[in-house]
Structures are given as structure tokens and as C-alpha cells.
Amino acid sequence: QVQLVQSGAEVKKPGASVKVSCRASGYTFTNYYIHWVRQAPGLGPEWVGIINPSVGGTSYAQKLQGRVTMTRDTSTTTAYMELSSLRSEDTAVYYCARGGAVGAAWGAGEHWGQGTLVTVSS
Amino acid sequence: EIVLTQSPGTLSLSPGERTTLSCRASQSVSSIYLAWYQQKPGQAPRLLIYGASNRATGIPDRFSGGGSGTDFTLTISRLEPEDSAVYYCHQYGRSGGTFGGGTKVEIK
């Protein structure tokens, strides 16, 4: 069965960086896009960006351009989301979600990771 | 960026009732790029509908999606107690994804 397992909670100081991992199993990793979505406490989801695990191509939310970097390691079927210059507003649960088949539309997220809480606090 | 506006903000309904949730886009969205999710406290969103009207795997047929262009709907017929949740629309077009602000459905 499809599984996405994320790394554990992080506490970071303002200005630092955080890197969240998402290990995929149960399907061919390079065949499906991976979305990253975050959700601040009490608020709705916010799309962070997407990666094509086959070639590593990415697209990011405009407001996070320049601070977010998505990568993948096909040998370990793991996707990564790194966010730099952290500020308190970045405090949120970060999710990875499997999208559609590579080569087609990005697709909606049918399978989700368990979420990683990132807390930014001095 | 495409802004999605959901209405109403909150609904309080009885089991067995039917309801329709609205999602309006600030510019036209291709139907193939519109999804609906259900989210309960402490859980990740659960995909209900993709491509505006296609039910995801395992979703009961009392959930249905429709609409096109800038106006999309999620209809829940015969509400059940477990449908108490927040519902979000999501567009995932190539210009970048966005989510609506959500509609909270409370079951009396």
C-alpha cells in the first residue's frame, strides 16, 4: 500500500533553516508528483510547492520563492522540503502528498504523510 | 495566483439532510485541476473529489462534485454524523496551487 512517512517535529529559531523528509513506499517513486502543503495552527492548508521525482523539476508558491527548495533522492525514494530564513509565521504542520502521474496534470493529493510540526520560536 | 473563496463559512445541519458547498475562483480553473478535501481535527486532509466531479477511491456516493469555470460545488446528500469536518477546495493548475478558506460542517 502507498505510504508516505515524514521526519519528526522540529523546533527552530528565527532565521534558521529546516529540512523535512518524506519517504515513499508502495509504488514507483519516480512515477508520481509530490506536493508539499503546510497548515498553520487554526488555519486552512496552504500549497507550498511540487516536485517531479523523475527529473527533479519543481514549482513553488510565489510567496515562498527564494526561501523554499524541494529535492529528492531516488535511491532512497525520499523527497525533501527545505525552508530557509524561518520566521514565526512559518510555524505550521508540513505535509507531503502524492499527486498525479508524472507527465500528466499535477493531480490532487490522494495519499498524505502524517505531517511534521515545525515550530519557529526564539 | 488564483484565489478560491468558499461559502458559507459554517453550516449546522441535521443527519439525513442534504447540503451544497460553494467554491468560487478569482479566474477560470480547468475542471481537471479542482479537488475537494475533508479534514477532521488532528488529521491530514482526505481527498474526496478530483477533476471537479470524480470521487476518490473509497468515497461514498453521497459525496458529489460539480461545476466549471469559476464556480464549483460539493454536494453531500444524506448527511451522517461522521461528515462533521472542514471541507476545502483546492486548485492545482500549472500556475501554482491554492486552497480555499474552508467550510465547517457541524452535524447537530
PDB file of C-alpha atoms in Angstrom:
ATOM      1  CA  GLN A   1       0.000   0.000   0.000  1.00  0.00           C
ATOM      2  CA  VAL A   2       1.098   3.577  -0.639  1.00  0.00           C
ATOM      3  CA  GLN A   3       2.832   5.106   2.385  1.00  0.00           C
ATOM      4  CA  LEU A   4       4.472   8.464   2.946  1.00  0.00           C
ATOM      5  CA  VAL A   5       6.434   8.696   6.186  1.00  0.00           C
ATOM      6  CA  GLN A   6       7.740  12.076   7.274  1.00  0.00           C
ATOM      7  CA  SER A   7      10.513  13.091   9.625  1.00  0.00           C
ATOM      8  CA  GLY A   8       9.851  14.190  13.186  1.00  0.00           C
ATOM      9  CA  ALA A   9       8.925  17.513  14.714  1.00  0.00           C
ATOM     10  CA  GLU A  10      11.423  20.369  14.624  1.00  0.00           C
ATOM     11  CA  VAL A  11      11.935  23.487  16.728  1.00  0.00           C
ATOM     12  CA  LYS A  12      13.959  26.214  15.079  1.00  0.00           C
ATOM     13  CA  LYS A  13      14.999  29.768  15.874  1.00  0.00           C
ATOM     14  CA  PRO A  14      14.063  32.659  13.586  1.00  0.00           C
ATOM     15  CA  GLY A  15      16.498  32.946  10.704  1.00  0.00           C
ATOM     16  CA  ALA A  16      17.422  29.258  10.743  1.00  0.00           C
ATOM     17  CA  SER A  17      16.567  26.629   8.118  1.00  0.00           C
ATOM     18  CA  VAL A  18      14.621  23.388   8.364  1.00  0.00           C
ATOM     19  CA  LYS A  19      14.645  20.335   6.110  1.00  0.00           C
ATOM     20  CA  VAL A  20      11.686  17.939   6.230  1.00  0.00           C
ATOM     21  CA  SER A  21      11.837  14.497   4.624  1.00  0.00           C
ATOM     22  CA  CYS A  22       9.098  12.334   3.133  1.00  0.00           C
ATOM     23  CA  ARG A  23       9.944   8.682   2.464  1.00  0.00           C
ATOM     24  CA  ALA A  24       7.682   6.989  -0.052  1.00  0.00           C
ATOM     25  CA  SER A  25       6.893   3.293  -0.380  1.00  0.00           C
ATOM     26  CA  GLY A  26       4.350   1.019  -2.002  1.00  0.00           C
ATOM     27  CA  TYR A  27       4.609   2.498  -5.510  1.00  0.00           C
ATOM     28  CA  THR A  28       7.186   3.591  -8.099  1.00  0.00           C
ATOM     29  CA  PHE A  29       8.538   6.813  -6.580  1.00  0.00           C
ATOM     30  CA  THR A  30       9.554   8.429  -9.878  1.00  0.00           C
ATOM     31  CA  ASN A  31       6.128   7.957 -11.455  1.00  0.00           C
ATOM     32  CA  TYR A  32       4.140  10.426  -9.328  1.00  0.00           C
ATOM     33  CA  TYR A  33       4.456  14.077  -8.348  1.00  0.00           C
ATOM     34  CA  ILE A  34       4.884  15.010  -4.695  1.00  0.00           C
ATOM     35  CA  HIS A  35       3.069  18.076  -3.336  1.00  0.00           C
ATOM     36  CA  TRP A  36       4.111  19.892  -0.174  1.00  0.00           C
ATOM     37  CA  VAL A  37       1.355  21.604   1.804  1.00  0.00           C
ATOM     38  CA  ARG A  38       1.524  23.409   5.135  1.00  0.00           C
ATOM     39  CA  GLN A  39      -1.108  24.282   7.691  1.00  0.00           C
ATOM     40  CA  ALA A  40      -0.595  26.893  10.378  1.00  0.00           C
ATOM     41  CA  PRO A  41      -2.410  26.397  13.693  1.00  0.00           C
ATOM     42  CA  GLY A  42      -6.131  27.011  13.280  1.00  0.00           C
ATOM     43  CA  LEU A  43      -5.855  27.905   9.603  1.00  0.00           C
ATOM     44  CA  GLY A  44      -6.543  26.152   6.304  1.00  0.00           C
ATOM     45  CA  PRO A  45      -3.981  24.365   4.154  1.00  0.00           C
ATOM     46  CA  GLU A  46      -1.506  26.365   2.078  1.00  0.00           C
ATOM     47  CA  TRP A  47       0.169  24.928  -1.021  1.00  0.00           C
ATOM     48  CA  VAL A  48       3.956  25.159  -0.722  1.00  0.00           C
ATOM     49  CA  GLY A  49       5.080  23.579  -3.976  1.00  0.00           C
ATOM     50  CA  ILE A  50       5.557  20.436  -6.009  1.00  0.00           C
ATOM     51  CA  ILE A  51       8.382  18.238  -7.252  1.00  0.00           C
ATOM     52  CA  ASN A  52       8.626  15.828 -10.148  1.00  0.00           C
ATOM     53  CA  PRO A  53      10.670  12.989  -8.613  1.00  0.00           C
ATOM     54  CA  SER A  54      11.631  11.662 -12.040  1.00  0.00           C
ATOM     55  CA  VAL A  55      13.652  14.672 -13.180  1.00  0.00           C
ATOM     56  CA  GLY A  56      13.667  16.855 -10.062  1.00  0.00           C
ATOM     57  CA  GLY A  57      11.710  19.699 -11.646  1.00  0.00           C
ATOM     58  CA  THR A  58       9.935  21.948  -9.146  1.00  0.00           C
ATOM     59  CA  SER A  59       7.324  24.671  -8.874  1.00  0.00           C
ATOM     60  CA  TYR A  60       6.929  26.790  -5.746  1.00  0.00           C
ATOM     61  CA  ALA A  61       4.272  29.041  -4.255  1.00  0.00           C
ATOM     62  CA  GLN A  62       5.041  32.605  -5.221  1.00  0.00           C
ATOM     63  CA  LYS A  63       5.177  33.864  -1.630  1.00  0.00           C
ATOM     64  CA  LEU A  64       7.862  31.307  -0.720  1.00  0.00           C
ATOM     65  CA  GLN A  65      10.044  31.700  -3.833  1.00  0.00           C
ATOM     66  CA  GLY A  66      13.634  32.199  -2.804  1.00  0.00           C
ATOM     67  CA  ARG A  67      13.208  30.540   0.598  1.00  0.00           C
ATOM     68  CA  VAL A  68      11.957  27.050  -0.307  1.00  0.00           C
ATOM     69  CA  THR A  69      13.879  24.293  -2.034  1.00  0.00           C
ATOM     70  CA  MET A  70      12.496  20.862  -2.907  1.00  0.00           C
ATOM     71  CA  THR A  71      14.770  17.966  -3.775  1.00  0.00           C
ATOM     72  CA  ARG A  72      14.579  14.199  -3.974  1.00  0.00           C
ATOM     73  CA  ASP A  73      16.781  11.147  -3.615  1.00  0.00           C
ATOM     74  CA  THR A  74      15.583   8.403  -5.925  1.00  0.00           C
ATOM     75  CA  SER A  75      17.910   5.815  -4.323  1.00  0.00           C
ATOM     76  CA  THR A  76      16.027   6.125  -1.030  1.00  0.00           C
ATOM     77  CA  THR A  77      12.659   7.171  -2.533  1.00  0.00           C
ATOM     78  CA  THR A  78      12.677  10.260  -0.338  1.00  0.00           C
ATOM     79  CA  ALA A  79      11.517  13.785  -1.082  1.00  0.00           C
ATOM     80  CA  TYR A  80      12.779  16.783   0.866  1.00  0.00           C
ATOM     81  CA  MET A  81      11.454  20.269   1.531  1.00  0.00           C
ATOM     82  CA  GLU A  82      13.871  22.848   2.908  1.00  0.00           C
ATOM     83  CA  LEU A  83      12.714  26.250   4.112  1.00  0.00           C
ATOM     84  CA  SER A  84      15.253  28.932   4.998  1.00  0.00           C
ATOM     85  CA  SER A  85      15.214  32.286   6.799  1.00  0.00           C
ATOM     86  CA  LEU A  86      12.493  30.956   9.062  1.00  0.00           C
ATOM     87  CA  ARG A  87      10.101  33.367  10.738  1.00  0.00           C
ATOM     88  CA  SER A  88       7.342  32.831  13.283  1.00  0.00           C
ATOM     89  CA  GLU A  89       4.713  32.796  10.511  1.00  0.00           C
ATOM     90  CA  ASP A  90       6.316  29.606   9.165  1.00  0.00           C
ATOM     91  CA  THR A  91       5.168  27.690  12.245  1.00  0.00           C
ATOM     92  CA  ALA A  92       2.911  25.001  10.817  1.00  0.00           C
ATOM     93  CA  VAL A  93       2.387  21.323  10.162  1.00  0.00           C
ATOM     94  CA  TYR A  94       4.086  20.476   6.870  1.00  0.00           C
ATOM     95  CA  TYR A  95       2.632  17.632   4.808  1.00  0.00           C
ATOM     96  CA  CYS A  96       3.796  15.786   1.741  1.00  0.00           C
ATOM     97  CA  ALA A  97       1.148  14.275  -0.521  1.00  0.00           C
ATOM     98  CA  ARG A  98       1.371  12.105  -3.620  1.00  0.00           C
ATOM     99  CA  GLY A  99      -0.071  13.827  -6.668  1.00  0.00           C
ATOM    100  CA  GLY A 100      -0.851  12.598 -10.142  1.00  0.00           C
ATOM    101  CA  ALA A 101       1.211  10.627 -12.609  1.00  0.00           C
ATOM    102  CA  VAL A 102       4.284  12.372 -13.962  1.00  0.00           C
ATOM    103  CA  GLY A 103       3.702  13.660 -17.469  1.00  0.00           C
ATOM    104  CA  ALA A 104       0.046  14.373 -16.846  1.00  0.00           C
ATOM    105  CA  ALA A 105      -1.589  17.050 -14.693  1.00  0.00           C
ATOM    106  CA  TRP A 106      -0.071  17.547 -11.245  1.00  0.00           C
ATOM    107  CA  GLY A 107      -3.075  15.797  -9.749  1.00  0.00           C
ATOM    108  CA  ALA A 108      -4.717  16.057  -6.348  1.00  0.00           C
ATOM    109  CA  GLY A 109      -3.224  14.554  -3.190  1.00  0.00           C
ATOM    110  CA  GLU A 110      -4.781  11.146  -2.595  1.00  0.00           C
ATOM    111  CA  HIS A 111      -2.116   9.862  -0.209  1.00  0.00           C
ATOM    112  CA  TRP A 112      -0.659  12.040   2.548  1.00  0.00           C
ATOM    113  CA  GLY A 113       2.170  11.824   5.025  1.00  0.00           C
ATOM    114  CA  GLN A 114       1.433  12.090   8.737  1.00  0.00           C
ATOM    115  CA  GLY A 115       2.662  15.682   8.883  1.00  0.00           C
ATOM    116  CA  THR A 116       5.700  17.313  10.503  1.00  0.00           C
ATOM    117  CA  LEU A 117       5.244  20.118  13.013  1.00  0.00           C
ATOM    118  CA  VAL A 118       7.785  22.878  12.527  1.00  0.00           C
ATOM    119  CA  THR A 119       7.840  25.431  15.313  1.00  0.00           C
ATOM    120  CA  VAL A 120       9.761  28.671  14.877  1.00  0.00           C
ATOM    121  CA  SER A 121      10.406  30.378  18.164  1.00  0.00           C
ATOM    122  CA  SER A 122      13.148  32.351  19.816  1.00  0.00           C
TER     123      SER A 122
ATOM    124  CA  GLU B   1      -2.348  33.497  -8.024  1.00  0.00           C
ATOM    125  CA  ILE B   2      -5.852  32.062  -8.237  1.00  0.00           C
ATOM    126  CA  VAL B   3      -7.867  32.875  -5.104  1.00  0.00           C
ATOM    127  CA  LEU B   4     -10.554  30.395  -4.046  1.00  0.00           C
ATOM    128  CA  THR B   5     -13.429  31.721  -1.932  1.00  0.00           C
ATOM    129  CA  GLN B   6     -15.608  29.192  -0.137  1.00  0.00           C
ATOM    130  CA  SER B   7     -19.089  29.745   1.244  1.00  0.00           C
ATOM    131  CA  PRO B   8     -20.719  29.528   3.629  1.00  0.00           C
ATOM    132  CA  GLY B   9     -18.133  29.632   6.398  1.00  0.00           C
ATOM    133  CA  THR B  10     -20.065  27.338   8.712  1.00  0.00           C
ATOM    134  CA  LEU B  11     -23.089  25.075   8.387  1.00  0.00           C
ATOM    135  CA  SER B  12     -25.064  23.401  11.155  1.00  0.00           C
ATOM    136  CA  LEU B  13     -27.245  20.599   9.822  1.00  0.00           C
ATOM    137  CA  SER B  14     -29.099  17.505  10.936  1.00  0.00           C
ATOM    138  CA  PRO B  15     -28.351  13.920   9.934  1.00  0.00           C
ATOM    139  CA  GLY B  16     -30.100  12.945   6.723  1.00  0.00           C
ATOM    140  CA  GLU B  17     -30.113  16.487   5.301  1.00  0.00           C
ATOM    141  CA  ARG B  18     -28.574  17.474   2.004  1.00  0.00           C
ATOM    142  CA  THR B  19     -26.142  20.364   1.603  1.00  0.00           C
ATOM    143  CA  THR B  20     -24.160  22.089  -1.141  1.00  0.00           C
ATOM    144  CA  LEU B  21     -20.848  23.850  -0.505  1.00  0.00           C
ATOM    145  CA  SER B  22     -19.572  26.518  -2.866  1.00  0.00           C
ATOM    146  CA  CYS B  23     -16.074  27.315  -4.140  1.00  0.00           C
ATOM    147  CA  ARG B  24     -15.618  30.369  -6.358  1.00  0.00           C
ATOM    148  CA  ALA B  25     -12.348  31.056  -8.191  1.00  0.00           C
ATOM    149  CA  SER B  26     -10.935  34.505  -8.986  1.00  0.00           C
ATOM    150  CA  GLN B  27     -10.255  33.313 -12.543  1.00  0.00           C
ATOM    151  CA  SER B  28     -11.282  30.341 -14.601  1.00  0.00           C
ATOM    152  CA  VAL B  29      -9.972  26.956 -13.463  1.00  0.00           C
ATOM    153  CA  SER B  30      -9.923  23.918 -15.704  1.00  0.00           C
ATOM    154  CA  SER B  31     -12.188  21.299 -14.190  1.00  0.00           C
ATOM    155  CA  ILE B  32      -9.406  18.718 -14.290  1.00  0.00           C
ATOM    156  CA  TYR B  33      -7.495  20.815 -11.739  1.00  0.00           C
ATOM    157  CA  LEU B  34     -10.143  21.148  -8.991  1.00  0.00           C
ATOM    158  CA  ALA B  35     -10.360  18.929  -5.904  1.00  0.00           C
ATOM    159  CA  TRP B  36     -12.270  18.768  -2.629  1.00  0.00           C
ATOM    160  CA  TYR B  37     -10.902  17.541   0.683  1.00  0.00           C
ATOM    161  CA  GLN B  38     -12.397  16.693   4.057  1.00  0.00           C
ATOM    162  CA  GLN B  39     -10.353  17.390   7.176  1.00  0.00           C
ATOM    163  CA  LYS B  40     -11.036  16.378  10.748  1.00  0.00           C
ATOM    164  CA  PRO B  41      -9.113  17.712  13.779  1.00  0.00           C
ATOM    165  CA  GLY B  42      -5.593  16.357  14.071  1.00  0.00           C
ATOM    166  CA  GLN B  43      -5.745  14.571  10.715  1.00  0.00           C
ATOM    167  CA  ALA B  44      -4.341  15.210   7.267  1.00  0.00           C
ATOM    168  CA  PRO B  45      -6.817  16.251   4.584  1.00  0.00           C
ATOM    169  CA  ARG B  46      -8.637  13.376   2.901  1.00  0.00           C
ATOM    170  CA  LEU B  47      -9.259  13.560  -0.826  1.00  0.00           C
ATOM    171  CA  LEU B  48     -12.955  13.338  -1.699  1.00  0.00           C
ATOM    172  CA  ILE B  49     -13.228  14.625  -5.260  1.00  0.00           C
ATOM    173  CA  TYR B  50     -10.682  15.260  -8.032  1.00  0.00           C
ATOM    174  CA  GLY B  51     -11.154  16.643 -11.509  1.00  0.00           C
ATOM    175  CA  ALA B  52     -14.178  18.539 -10.148  1.00  0.00           C
ATOM    176  CA  SER B  53     -16.518  15.532 -10.245  1.00  0.00           C
ATOM    177  CA  ASN B  54     -14.598  12.275  -9.808  1.00  0.00           C
ATOM    178  CA  ARG B  55     -14.877  10.516  -6.477  1.00  0.00           C
ATOM    179  CA  ALA B  56     -11.595   9.317  -4.984  1.00  0.00           C
ATOM    180  CA  THR B  57     -11.116   5.694  -4.027  1.00  0.00           C
ATOM    181  CA  GLY B  58     -13.429   4.559  -1.251  1.00  0.00           C
ATOM    182  CA  ILE B  59     -15.504   7.748  -1.095  1.00  0.00           C
ATOM    183  CA  PRO B  60     -19.235   7.059  -0.684  1.00  0.00           C
ATOM    184  CA  ASP B  61     -21.540   8.139  -3.499  1.00  0.00           C
ATOM    185  CA  ARG B  62     -23.365  10.607  -1.257  1.00  0.00           C
ATOM    186  CA  PHE B  63     -20.436  12.937  -1.982  1.00  0.00           C
ATOM    187  CA  SER B  64     -20.583  14.522  -5.429  1.00  0.00           C
ATOM    188  CA  GLY B  65     -18.784  17.391  -7.112  1.00  0.00           C
ATOM    189  CA  GLY B  66     -19.740  19.639  -9.973  1.00  0.00           C
ATOM    190  CA  GLY B  67     -19.242  22.968 -11.636  1.00  0.00           C
ATOM    191  CA  SER B  68     -16.905  24.554 -14.137  1.00  0.00           C
ATOM    192  CA  GLY B  69     -15.061  27.766 -14.927  1.00  0.00           C
ATOM    193  CA  THR B  70     -15.118  29.835 -11.742  1.00  0.00           C
ATOM    194  CA  ASP B  71     -17.923  28.121  -9.811  1.00  0.00           C
ATOM    195  CA  PHE B  72     -17.654  24.683  -8.261  1.00  0.00           C
ATOM    196  CA  THR B  73     -19.761  22.786  -5.746  1.00  0.00           C
ATOM    197  CA  LEU B  74     -19.539  19.866  -3.370  1.00  0.00           C
ATOM    198  CA  THR B  75     -22.840  18.234  -2.502  1.00  0.00           C
ATOM    199  CA  ILE B  76     -23.312  15.903   0.431  1.00  0.00           C
ATOM    200  CA  SER B  77     -26.623  14.101   0.324  1.00  0.00           C
ATOM    201  CA  ARG B  78     -27.944  12.305   3.393  1.00  0.00           C
ATOM    202  CA  LEU B  79     -25.531  13.773   5.953  1.00  0.00           C
ATOM    203  CA  GLU B  80     -24.161  11.362   8.531  1.00  0.00           C
ATOM    204  CA  PRO B  81     -22.596  12.202  11.921  1.00  0.00           C
ATOM    205  CA  GLU B  82     -19.116  11.320  10.642  1.00  0.00           C
ATOM    206  CA  ASP B  83     -19.386  14.047   7.988  1.00  0.00           C
ATOM    207  CA  SER B  84     -18.710  16.650  10.664  1.00  0.00           C
ATOM    208  CA  ALA B  85     -15.478  18.243   9.390  1.00  0.00           C
ATOM    209  CA  VAL B  86     -13.991  21.161   7.486  1.00  0.00           C
ATOM    210  CA  TYR B  87     -14.158  20.929   3.703  1.00  0.00           C
ATOM    211  CA  TYR B  88     -11.608  22.601   1.431  1.00  0.00           C
ATOM    212  CA  CYS B  89     -11.473  23.114  -2.300  1.00  0.00           C
ATOM    213  CA  HIS B  90      -8.064  23.074  -3.982  1.00  0.00           C
ATOM    214  CA  GLN B  91      -6.943  24.008  -7.467  1.00  0.00           C
ATOM    215  CA  TYR B  92      -3.703  22.543  -8.765  1.00  0.00           C
ATOM    216  CA  GLY B  93      -3.193  24.158 -12.136  1.00  0.00           C
ATOM    217  CA  ARG B  94       0.263  24.755 -13.582  1.00  0.00           C
ATOM    218  CA  SER B  95       0.311  28.372 -12.420  1.00  0.00           C
ATOM    219  CA  GLY B  96       0.553  27.123  -8.827  1.00  0.00           C
ATOM    220  CA  GLY B  97      -1.805  25.514  -6.361  1.00  0.00           C
ATOM    221  CA  THR B  98      -4.108  27.259  -3.909  1.00  0.00           C
ATOM    222  CA  PHE B  99      -6.692  26.233  -1.315  1.00  0.00           C
ATOM    223  CA  GLY B 100      -9.963  27.803  -0.316  1.00  0.00           C
ATOM    224  CA  GLY B 101     -10.543  29.007   3.235  1.00  0.00           C
ATOM    225  CA  GLY B 102     -12.823  26.095   4.085  1.00  0.00           C
ATOM    226  CA  THR B 103     -16.424  25.417   5.097  1.00  0.00           C
ATOM    227  CA  LYS B 104     -17.027  23.918   8.513  1.00  0.00           C
ATOM    228  CA  VAL B 105     -19.912  21.445   8.605  1.00  0.00           C
ATOM    229  CA  GLU B 106     -21.374  20.674  12.003  1.00  0.00           C
ATOM    230  CA  ILE B 107     -23.859  17.856  12.482  1.00  0.00           C
ATOM    231  CA  LYS B 108     -26.448  18.532  15.186  1.00  0.00           C
TER     232      LYS B 108
END
